[in-house]
Coordinates of C-alpha atoms and ligand atoms in Angstrom, one line a residue:
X1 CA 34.5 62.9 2.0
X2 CA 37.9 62.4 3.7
X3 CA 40.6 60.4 1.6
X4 CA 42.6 57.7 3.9
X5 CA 46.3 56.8 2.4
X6 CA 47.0 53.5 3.1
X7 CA 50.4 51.1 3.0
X8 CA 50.4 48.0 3.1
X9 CA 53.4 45.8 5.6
X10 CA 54.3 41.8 3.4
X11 CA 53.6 42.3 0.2
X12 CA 53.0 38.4 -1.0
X13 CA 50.2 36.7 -2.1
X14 CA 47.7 38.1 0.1
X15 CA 49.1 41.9 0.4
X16 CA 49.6 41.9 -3.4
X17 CA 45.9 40.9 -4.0
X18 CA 45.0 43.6 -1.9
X19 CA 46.6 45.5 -3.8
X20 CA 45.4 44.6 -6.9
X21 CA 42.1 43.3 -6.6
X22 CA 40.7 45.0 -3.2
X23 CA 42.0 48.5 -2.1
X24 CA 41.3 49.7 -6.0
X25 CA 37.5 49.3 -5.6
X26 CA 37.4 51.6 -1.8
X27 CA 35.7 54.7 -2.6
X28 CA 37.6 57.1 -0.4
X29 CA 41.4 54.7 0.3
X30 CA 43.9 55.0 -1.5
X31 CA 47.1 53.0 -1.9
X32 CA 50.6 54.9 -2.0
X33 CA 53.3 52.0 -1.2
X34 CA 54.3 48.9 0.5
X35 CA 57.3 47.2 2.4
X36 CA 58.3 43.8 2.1
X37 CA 61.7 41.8 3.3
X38 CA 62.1 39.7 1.0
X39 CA 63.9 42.0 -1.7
X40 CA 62.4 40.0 -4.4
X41 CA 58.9 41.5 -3.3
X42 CA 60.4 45.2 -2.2
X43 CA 61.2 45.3 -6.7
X44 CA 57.5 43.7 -7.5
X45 CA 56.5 46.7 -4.8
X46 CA 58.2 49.1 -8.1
X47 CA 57.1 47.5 -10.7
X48 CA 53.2 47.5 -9.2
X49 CA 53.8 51.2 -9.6
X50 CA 53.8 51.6 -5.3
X51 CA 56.0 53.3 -3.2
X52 CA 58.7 50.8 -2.2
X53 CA 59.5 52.0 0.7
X54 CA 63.9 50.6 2.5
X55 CA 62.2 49.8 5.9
X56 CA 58.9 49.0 7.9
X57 CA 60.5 52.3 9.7
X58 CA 60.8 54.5 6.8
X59 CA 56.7 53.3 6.1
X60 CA 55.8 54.3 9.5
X61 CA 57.5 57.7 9.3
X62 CA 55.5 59.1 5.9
X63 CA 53.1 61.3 7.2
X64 CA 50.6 60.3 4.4
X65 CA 49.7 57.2 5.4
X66 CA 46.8 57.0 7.8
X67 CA 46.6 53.5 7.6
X68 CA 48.4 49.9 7.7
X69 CA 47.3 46.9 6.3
X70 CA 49.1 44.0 8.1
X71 CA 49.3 41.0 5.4
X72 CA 53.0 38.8 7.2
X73 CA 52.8 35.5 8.2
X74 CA 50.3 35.3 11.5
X75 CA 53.1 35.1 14.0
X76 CA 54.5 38.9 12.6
X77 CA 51.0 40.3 13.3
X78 CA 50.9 41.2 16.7
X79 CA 54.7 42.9 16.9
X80 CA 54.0 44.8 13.1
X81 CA 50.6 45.7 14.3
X82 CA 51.5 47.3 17.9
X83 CA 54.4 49.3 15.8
X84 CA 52.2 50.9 13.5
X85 CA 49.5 52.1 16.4
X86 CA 52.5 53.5 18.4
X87 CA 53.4 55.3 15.1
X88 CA 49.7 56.6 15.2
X89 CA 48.6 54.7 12.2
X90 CA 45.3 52.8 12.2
X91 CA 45.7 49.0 11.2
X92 CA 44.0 46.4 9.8
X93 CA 45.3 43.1 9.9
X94 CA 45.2 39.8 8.0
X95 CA 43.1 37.0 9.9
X96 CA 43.7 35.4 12.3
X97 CA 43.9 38.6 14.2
X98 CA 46.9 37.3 16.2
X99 CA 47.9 33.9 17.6
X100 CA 45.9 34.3 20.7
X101 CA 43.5 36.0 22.4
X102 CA 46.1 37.7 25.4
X103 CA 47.9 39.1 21.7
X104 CA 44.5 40.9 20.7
X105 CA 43.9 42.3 23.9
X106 CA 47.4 43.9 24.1
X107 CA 47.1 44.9 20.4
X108 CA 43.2 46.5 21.5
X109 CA 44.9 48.1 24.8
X110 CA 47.9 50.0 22.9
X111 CA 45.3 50.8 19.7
X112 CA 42.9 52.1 23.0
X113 CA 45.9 54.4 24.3
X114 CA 47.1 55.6 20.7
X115 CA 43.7 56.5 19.8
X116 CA 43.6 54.6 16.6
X117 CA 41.5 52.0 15.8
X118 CA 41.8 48.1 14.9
X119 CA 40.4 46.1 11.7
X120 CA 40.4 42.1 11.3
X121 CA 40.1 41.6 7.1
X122 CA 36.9 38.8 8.1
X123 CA 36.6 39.5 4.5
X124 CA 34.5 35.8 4.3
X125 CA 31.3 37.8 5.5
X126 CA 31.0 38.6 2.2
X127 CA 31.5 35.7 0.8
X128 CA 28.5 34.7 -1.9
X129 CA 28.3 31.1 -0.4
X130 CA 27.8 32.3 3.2
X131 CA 25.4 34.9 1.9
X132 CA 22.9 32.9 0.3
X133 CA 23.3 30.3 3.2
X134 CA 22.5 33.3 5.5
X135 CA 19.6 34.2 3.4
X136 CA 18.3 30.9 3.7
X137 CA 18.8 30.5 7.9
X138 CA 16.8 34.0 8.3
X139 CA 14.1 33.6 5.7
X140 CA 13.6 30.0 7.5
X141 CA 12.9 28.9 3.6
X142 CA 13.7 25.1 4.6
X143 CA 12.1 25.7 8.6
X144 CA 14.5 26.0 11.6
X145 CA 17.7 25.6 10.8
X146 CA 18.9 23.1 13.2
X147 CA 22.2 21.4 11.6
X148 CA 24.9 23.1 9.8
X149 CA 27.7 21.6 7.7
X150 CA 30.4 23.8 6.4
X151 CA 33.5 22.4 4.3
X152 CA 35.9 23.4 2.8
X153 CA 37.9 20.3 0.9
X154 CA 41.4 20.4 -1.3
X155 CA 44.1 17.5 -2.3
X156 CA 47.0 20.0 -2.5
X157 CA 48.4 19.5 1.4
X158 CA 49.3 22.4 3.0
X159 CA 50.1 25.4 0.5
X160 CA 53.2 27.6 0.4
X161 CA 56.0 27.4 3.4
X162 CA 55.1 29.1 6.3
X163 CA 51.9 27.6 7.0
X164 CA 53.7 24.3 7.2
X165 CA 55.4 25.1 11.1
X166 CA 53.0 26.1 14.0
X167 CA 55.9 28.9 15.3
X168 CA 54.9 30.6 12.3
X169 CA 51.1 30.5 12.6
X170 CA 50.4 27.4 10.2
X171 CA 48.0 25.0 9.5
X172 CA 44.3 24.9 8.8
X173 CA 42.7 25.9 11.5
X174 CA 44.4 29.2 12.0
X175 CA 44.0 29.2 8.0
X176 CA 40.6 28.3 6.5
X177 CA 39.3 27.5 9.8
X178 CA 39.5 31.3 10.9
X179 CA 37.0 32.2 7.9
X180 CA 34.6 29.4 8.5
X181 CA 34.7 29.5 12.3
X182 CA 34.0 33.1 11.8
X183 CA 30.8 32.9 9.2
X184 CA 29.2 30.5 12.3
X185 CA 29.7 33.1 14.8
X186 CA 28.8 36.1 12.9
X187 CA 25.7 34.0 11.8
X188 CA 24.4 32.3 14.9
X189 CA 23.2 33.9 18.0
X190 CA 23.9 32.9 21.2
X191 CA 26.6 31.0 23.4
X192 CA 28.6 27.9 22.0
X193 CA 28.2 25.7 24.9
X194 CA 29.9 22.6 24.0
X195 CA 33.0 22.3 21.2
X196 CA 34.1 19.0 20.0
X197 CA 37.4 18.8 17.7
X198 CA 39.9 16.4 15.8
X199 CA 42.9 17.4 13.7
X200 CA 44.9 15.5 11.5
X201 CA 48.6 15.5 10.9
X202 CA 48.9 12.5 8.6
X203 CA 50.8 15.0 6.4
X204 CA 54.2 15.1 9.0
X205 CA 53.9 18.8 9.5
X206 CA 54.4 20.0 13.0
X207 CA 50.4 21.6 12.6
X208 CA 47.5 20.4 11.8
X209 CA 46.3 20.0 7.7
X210 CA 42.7 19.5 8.6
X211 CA 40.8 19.3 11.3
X212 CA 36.8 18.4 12.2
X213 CA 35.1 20.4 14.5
X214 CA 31.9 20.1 16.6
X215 CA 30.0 23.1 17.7
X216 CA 26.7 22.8 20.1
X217 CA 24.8 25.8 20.3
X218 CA 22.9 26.7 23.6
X219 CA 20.0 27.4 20.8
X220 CA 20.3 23.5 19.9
X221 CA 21.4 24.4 16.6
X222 CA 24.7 22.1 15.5
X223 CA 27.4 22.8 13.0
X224 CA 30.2 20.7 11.9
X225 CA 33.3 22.4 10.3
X226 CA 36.0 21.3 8.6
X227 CA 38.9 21.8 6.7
X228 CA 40.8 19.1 4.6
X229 CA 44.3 19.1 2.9
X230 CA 44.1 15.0 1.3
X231 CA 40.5 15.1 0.3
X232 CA 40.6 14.0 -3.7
X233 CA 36.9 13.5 -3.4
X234 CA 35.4 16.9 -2.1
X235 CA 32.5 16.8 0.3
X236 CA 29.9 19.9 -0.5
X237 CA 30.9 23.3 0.7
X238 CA 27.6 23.2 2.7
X239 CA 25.0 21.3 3.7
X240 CA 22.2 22.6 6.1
X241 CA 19.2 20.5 7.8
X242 CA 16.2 22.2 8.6
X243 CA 12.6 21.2 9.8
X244 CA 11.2 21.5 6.8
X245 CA 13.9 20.7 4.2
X246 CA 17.3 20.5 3.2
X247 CA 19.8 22.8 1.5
X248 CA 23.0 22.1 0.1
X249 CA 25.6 24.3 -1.9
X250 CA 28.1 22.0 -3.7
X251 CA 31.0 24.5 -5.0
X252 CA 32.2 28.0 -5.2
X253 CA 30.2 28.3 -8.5
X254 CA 26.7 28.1 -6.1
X255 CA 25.4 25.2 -7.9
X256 CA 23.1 23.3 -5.2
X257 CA 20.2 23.7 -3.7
X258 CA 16.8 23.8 -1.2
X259 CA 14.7 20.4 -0.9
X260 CA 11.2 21.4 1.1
X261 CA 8.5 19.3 2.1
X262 CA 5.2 20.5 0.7
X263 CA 3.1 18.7 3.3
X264 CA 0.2 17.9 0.6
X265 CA 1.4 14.7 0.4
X266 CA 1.7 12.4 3.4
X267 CA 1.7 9.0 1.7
X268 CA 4.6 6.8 2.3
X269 CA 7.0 6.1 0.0
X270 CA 7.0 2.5 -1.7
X271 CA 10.2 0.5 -0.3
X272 CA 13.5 0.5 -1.9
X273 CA 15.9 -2.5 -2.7
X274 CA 19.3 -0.9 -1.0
X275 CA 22.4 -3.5 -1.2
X276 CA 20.7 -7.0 -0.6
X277 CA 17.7 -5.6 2.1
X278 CA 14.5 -3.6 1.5
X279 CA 14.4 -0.6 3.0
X280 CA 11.4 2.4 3.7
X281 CA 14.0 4.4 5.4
X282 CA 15.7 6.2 2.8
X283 CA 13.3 5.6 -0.3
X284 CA 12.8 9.2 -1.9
X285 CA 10.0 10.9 -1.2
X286 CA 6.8 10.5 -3.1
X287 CA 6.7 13.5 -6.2
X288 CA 4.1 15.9 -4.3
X289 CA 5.7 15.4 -1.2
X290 CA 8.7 17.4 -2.0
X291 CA 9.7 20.5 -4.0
X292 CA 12.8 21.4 -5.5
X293 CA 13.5 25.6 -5.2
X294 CA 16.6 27.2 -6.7
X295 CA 19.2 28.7 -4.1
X296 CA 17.8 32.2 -3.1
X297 CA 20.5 35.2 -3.9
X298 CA 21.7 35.6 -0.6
X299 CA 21.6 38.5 1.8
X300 CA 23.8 41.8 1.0
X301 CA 25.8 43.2 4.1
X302 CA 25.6 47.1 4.2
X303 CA 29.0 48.0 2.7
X304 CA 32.4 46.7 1.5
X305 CA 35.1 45.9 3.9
X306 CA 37.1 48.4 3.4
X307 CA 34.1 51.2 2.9
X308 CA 33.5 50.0 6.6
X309 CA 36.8 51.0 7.6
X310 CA 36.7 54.0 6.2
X311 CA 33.6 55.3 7.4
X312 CA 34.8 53.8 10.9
X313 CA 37.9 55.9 11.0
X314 CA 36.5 59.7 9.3
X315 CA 33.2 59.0 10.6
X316 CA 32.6 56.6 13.9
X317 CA 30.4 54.0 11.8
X318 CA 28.9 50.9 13.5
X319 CA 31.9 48.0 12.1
X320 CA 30.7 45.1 10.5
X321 CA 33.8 43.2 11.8
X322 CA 33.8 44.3 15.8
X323 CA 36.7 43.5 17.4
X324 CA 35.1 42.0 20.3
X325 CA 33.7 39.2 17.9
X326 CA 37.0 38.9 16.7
X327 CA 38.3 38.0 20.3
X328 CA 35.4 35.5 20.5
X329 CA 36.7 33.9 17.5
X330 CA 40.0 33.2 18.7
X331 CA 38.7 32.2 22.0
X332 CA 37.0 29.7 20.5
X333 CA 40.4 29.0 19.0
X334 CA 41.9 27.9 21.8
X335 CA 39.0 26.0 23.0
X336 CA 39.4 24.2 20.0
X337 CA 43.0 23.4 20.2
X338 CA 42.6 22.1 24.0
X339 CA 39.5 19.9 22.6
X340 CA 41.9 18.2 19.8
X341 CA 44.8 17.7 22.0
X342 CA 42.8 16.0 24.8
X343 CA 40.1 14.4 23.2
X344 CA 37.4 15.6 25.2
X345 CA 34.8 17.9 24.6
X346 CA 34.7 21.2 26.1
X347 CA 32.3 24.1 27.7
X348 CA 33.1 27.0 26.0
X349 CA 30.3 29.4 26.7
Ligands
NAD1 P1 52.9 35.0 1.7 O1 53.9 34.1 2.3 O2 52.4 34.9 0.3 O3 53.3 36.6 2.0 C1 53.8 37.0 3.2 C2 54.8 38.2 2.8 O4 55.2 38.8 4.1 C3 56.1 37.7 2.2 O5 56.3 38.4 1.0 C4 57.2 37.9 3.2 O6 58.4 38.2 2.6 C5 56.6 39.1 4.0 N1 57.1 39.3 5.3 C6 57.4 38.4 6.3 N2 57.8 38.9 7.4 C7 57.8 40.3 7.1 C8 58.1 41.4 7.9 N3 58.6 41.3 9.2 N4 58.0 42.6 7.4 C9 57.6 42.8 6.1 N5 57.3 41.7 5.3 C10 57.4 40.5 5.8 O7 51.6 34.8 2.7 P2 50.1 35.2 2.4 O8 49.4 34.0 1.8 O9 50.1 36.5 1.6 O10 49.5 35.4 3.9 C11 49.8 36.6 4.5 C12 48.7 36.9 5.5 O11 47.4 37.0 4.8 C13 48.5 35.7 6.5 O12 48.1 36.3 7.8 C14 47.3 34.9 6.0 O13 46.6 34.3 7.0 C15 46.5 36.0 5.4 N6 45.6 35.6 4.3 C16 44.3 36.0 4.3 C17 43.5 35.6 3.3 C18 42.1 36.0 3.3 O14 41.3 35.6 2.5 N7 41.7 36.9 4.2 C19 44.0 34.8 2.2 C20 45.3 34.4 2.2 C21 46.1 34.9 3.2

C-alpha cells in the first residue's frame, strides 16, 4: 500500500486537531510538518514534534509531501489551495470549500490542469447523530420521512475572532450551517426546489450568528435548519416527522428517540384540560396505540475520511465527499444568502 506524507497550511484549533486527533488514525498518511503565521503557532508546530517549516513556500518545496491539508480562515482557502495544486500537491481543504461557488470552480479547473485532485473535510457525514438519523430515513422505521428538523443551538455568540467579520468568511452559516446544510444534501435525493431563509445579527457583527432556513424538496419532503448563537434554552439537535411516527435526538450524547403508531389501537384518546379549554387535539395517545423503540445504531459509511482520500489519490476510489456535491452545497449557499437579504423565497433547483 502506498504511504501519502501530508502537511498541513494554519495550524489553530482546527489544523491542530487534525493533527492530533484525525491524521494519527489514517492507515496509509502520514503527518511530517505544518506552517502557520502566527509565530506563536509556528513553536506549538515544534513542540507537537512536526516539522515547522519558515514559509507556506519552504512547505510547498519538500518533495515529501504529497498532500496539503488547508485548515486558515475560509477567506485564505481558495489562494492557499490554488498554490499548493500549482506546486503539484493534492489538497484538502477545511469547509466551506471556498467563499463561493466561481472560487471552487477555479480551484477544480487549476486541480483539473495540475492533475491533482481536490478534498472538502465534510467530515459531519460521519457524524453519529446524522448516522442514526440516516438509518432511520432509509429503514422508513417511523414511515416516510416527510419533515426534518435539524439544530444545532449554543449561548456562547460567535466563537473566536475571525468568524466575527464576513471579509474573513464568518458567521454561522458558512460555519455550522456548512455541516448541516451538507448532511441534507448528502441525505436527500432529488432537487431543492424552493429555499426559504432568515438570519440574525442581534449580536452587532457584520455576519450573521444564526440563521433559520427553509428547504422544499421536489420529493415533498421539508427540512428546517438552523443555527443559533443566544439560544440558553437548546431546541433538540433533531427532530424528524414521519407517517408513521416521530423521532427525535436531543443531544450529542444520542439520548432521544422513535415514537410509532402500532395501528392496533384506533380508539380516541379521552380529552385533555390544556390552559383553561379542553382539548382532543393534543391528548397523548391511548397506551396500545403507540410504542416507544430505542434509537437504531445508525448506518456506517464505507471508510474514514481520510482512508477515502487516500485510496482516491494511490488508487482512483469512488469519494465519499464528490466535489460536485460540494459545489451544490455552496450553491445553495448563495441561494440562501439572496433568500435572507430579500425576504423572499427562492427556486433553487
Ligand atoms: P483558527 O483561527 O483556530 O486557526 C486558523 C489558523 O490559521 C491560525 O493559527 C492562523 O494563524 C492561521 N493562518 C491564517 N492565515 C494563514 C496563512 N495565510 N498561512 C498560514 N496560516 C494562516 O481557526 P479554526 O477554527 O482552526 O478554523 C480553520 C478552518 O477550519 C476554517 O476553515 C474552519 O471553517 C474550519 N473548521 C472546520 C471544522 C470541522 O469540523 N470540519 C471545525 C472547526 C473549524
Amino acid at each position: 500500500m502506498k504511504e501519502l506524507t501530508m502537511a498541513i497550511v494554519g495550524y489553530g484549533g482546527m489544523g491542530s486537531y487534525h493533527a492530533h486527533a484525525l491524521i494519527p488514525d489514517a492507515a496509509h498518511i502520514h503527518l511530517k510538518g505544518a506552517f502557520d503565521i502566527d509565530p506563536a503557532r509556528q513553536q506549538a508546530i515544534a513542540d507537537d514534534g512536526f516539522v515547522s517549516y519558515p514559509s507556506y513556500g519552504a512547505l510547498l518545496a519538500d518533495p515529501e509531501i504529497d498532500l496539503v491539508l488547508v485548515a486558515t480562515p475560509n477567506d485564505r482557502h481558495k489562494p492557499l489551495a490554488i498554490q499548493a495544486l500549482n506546486a503539484g500537491k493534492h489538497v484538502i481543504s477545511e469547509k466551506p470549500a471556498m467563499m463561493s461557488p466561481a472560487e471552487l470552480e477555479e480551484v477544480l479547473a487549476v486541480a483539473k490542469d495540475a492533475h491533482r485532485e481536490f478534498f472538502t473535510h465534510q467530515n459531519r457525514r460521519w457524524d453519529p447523530d446524522f448516522r442514526v438519523i440516516t438509518e432511520i430515513v432509509e429503514s422508513h422505521s417511523i414511515g416516510d420521512v416527510f419533515r426534518i428538523e435539524s439544530r444545532v443551538h449554543g449561548a456562547n455568540g460567535i466563537p473566536g475572532d475571525w468568524r466575527h467579520y464576513a471579509k474573513y468568511g464568518g458567521g454561522m452559516i458558512r460555519d455550522w450551517g456548512v455541516h448541516l446544510l451538507d448532511q441534507l444534501l448528502f441525505l436527500l435525493d432529488g432537487p431543492i426546489s424552493r429555499v426559504t431563509a432568515e438570519t440574525s445579527t442581534i449580536l452587532g457583527n457584520d455576519c450573521d450568528d444564526g440563521f433559520t432556513v427553509r428547504l422544499d424538496f421536489a420529493s415533498g419532503i421539508r427540512c428546517v435548519v438552523e443555527v443559533g448563537t443566544t439560544n440558553f434554552i437548546p431546541l433538540p439537535r433533531w427532530y424528524v416527522k414521519g407517517t408513521r411516527g416521530t423521532a427525535e435526538i436531543i443531544d450529542w450524547d444520542l439520548a432521544g428517540e422513535q415514537v410509532i403508531a402500532t395501528g392496533v389501537d384506533t380508539t380516541a384518546p379521552a380529552p385533555i384540560k390544556a390552559g383553561v379549554g379542553l382539548t382532543k387535539t393534543i391528548a397523548p395517545p391511548t397506551e396500545n396505540a403507540v410504542r416507544h423503540a430505542a434509537l437504531p445504531a445508525g448506518t456506517p459509511l464505507a471508510e474514514s475520511f481520510y482512508d477515502n482520500v487516500h485510496d482516491v489519490i494511490t488508487d482512483g476510489a469512488e469519494r465519499i465527499v464528490k466535489n460536485e456535491e460540494v459545489l451544490r452545497l455552496l450553491r445553495l449557499i448563495d441561494a440562501i444568502f439572496q433568500a435572507a437579504e430579500t425576504g423572499q423565497s427562492v427556486g433553487f433547483e
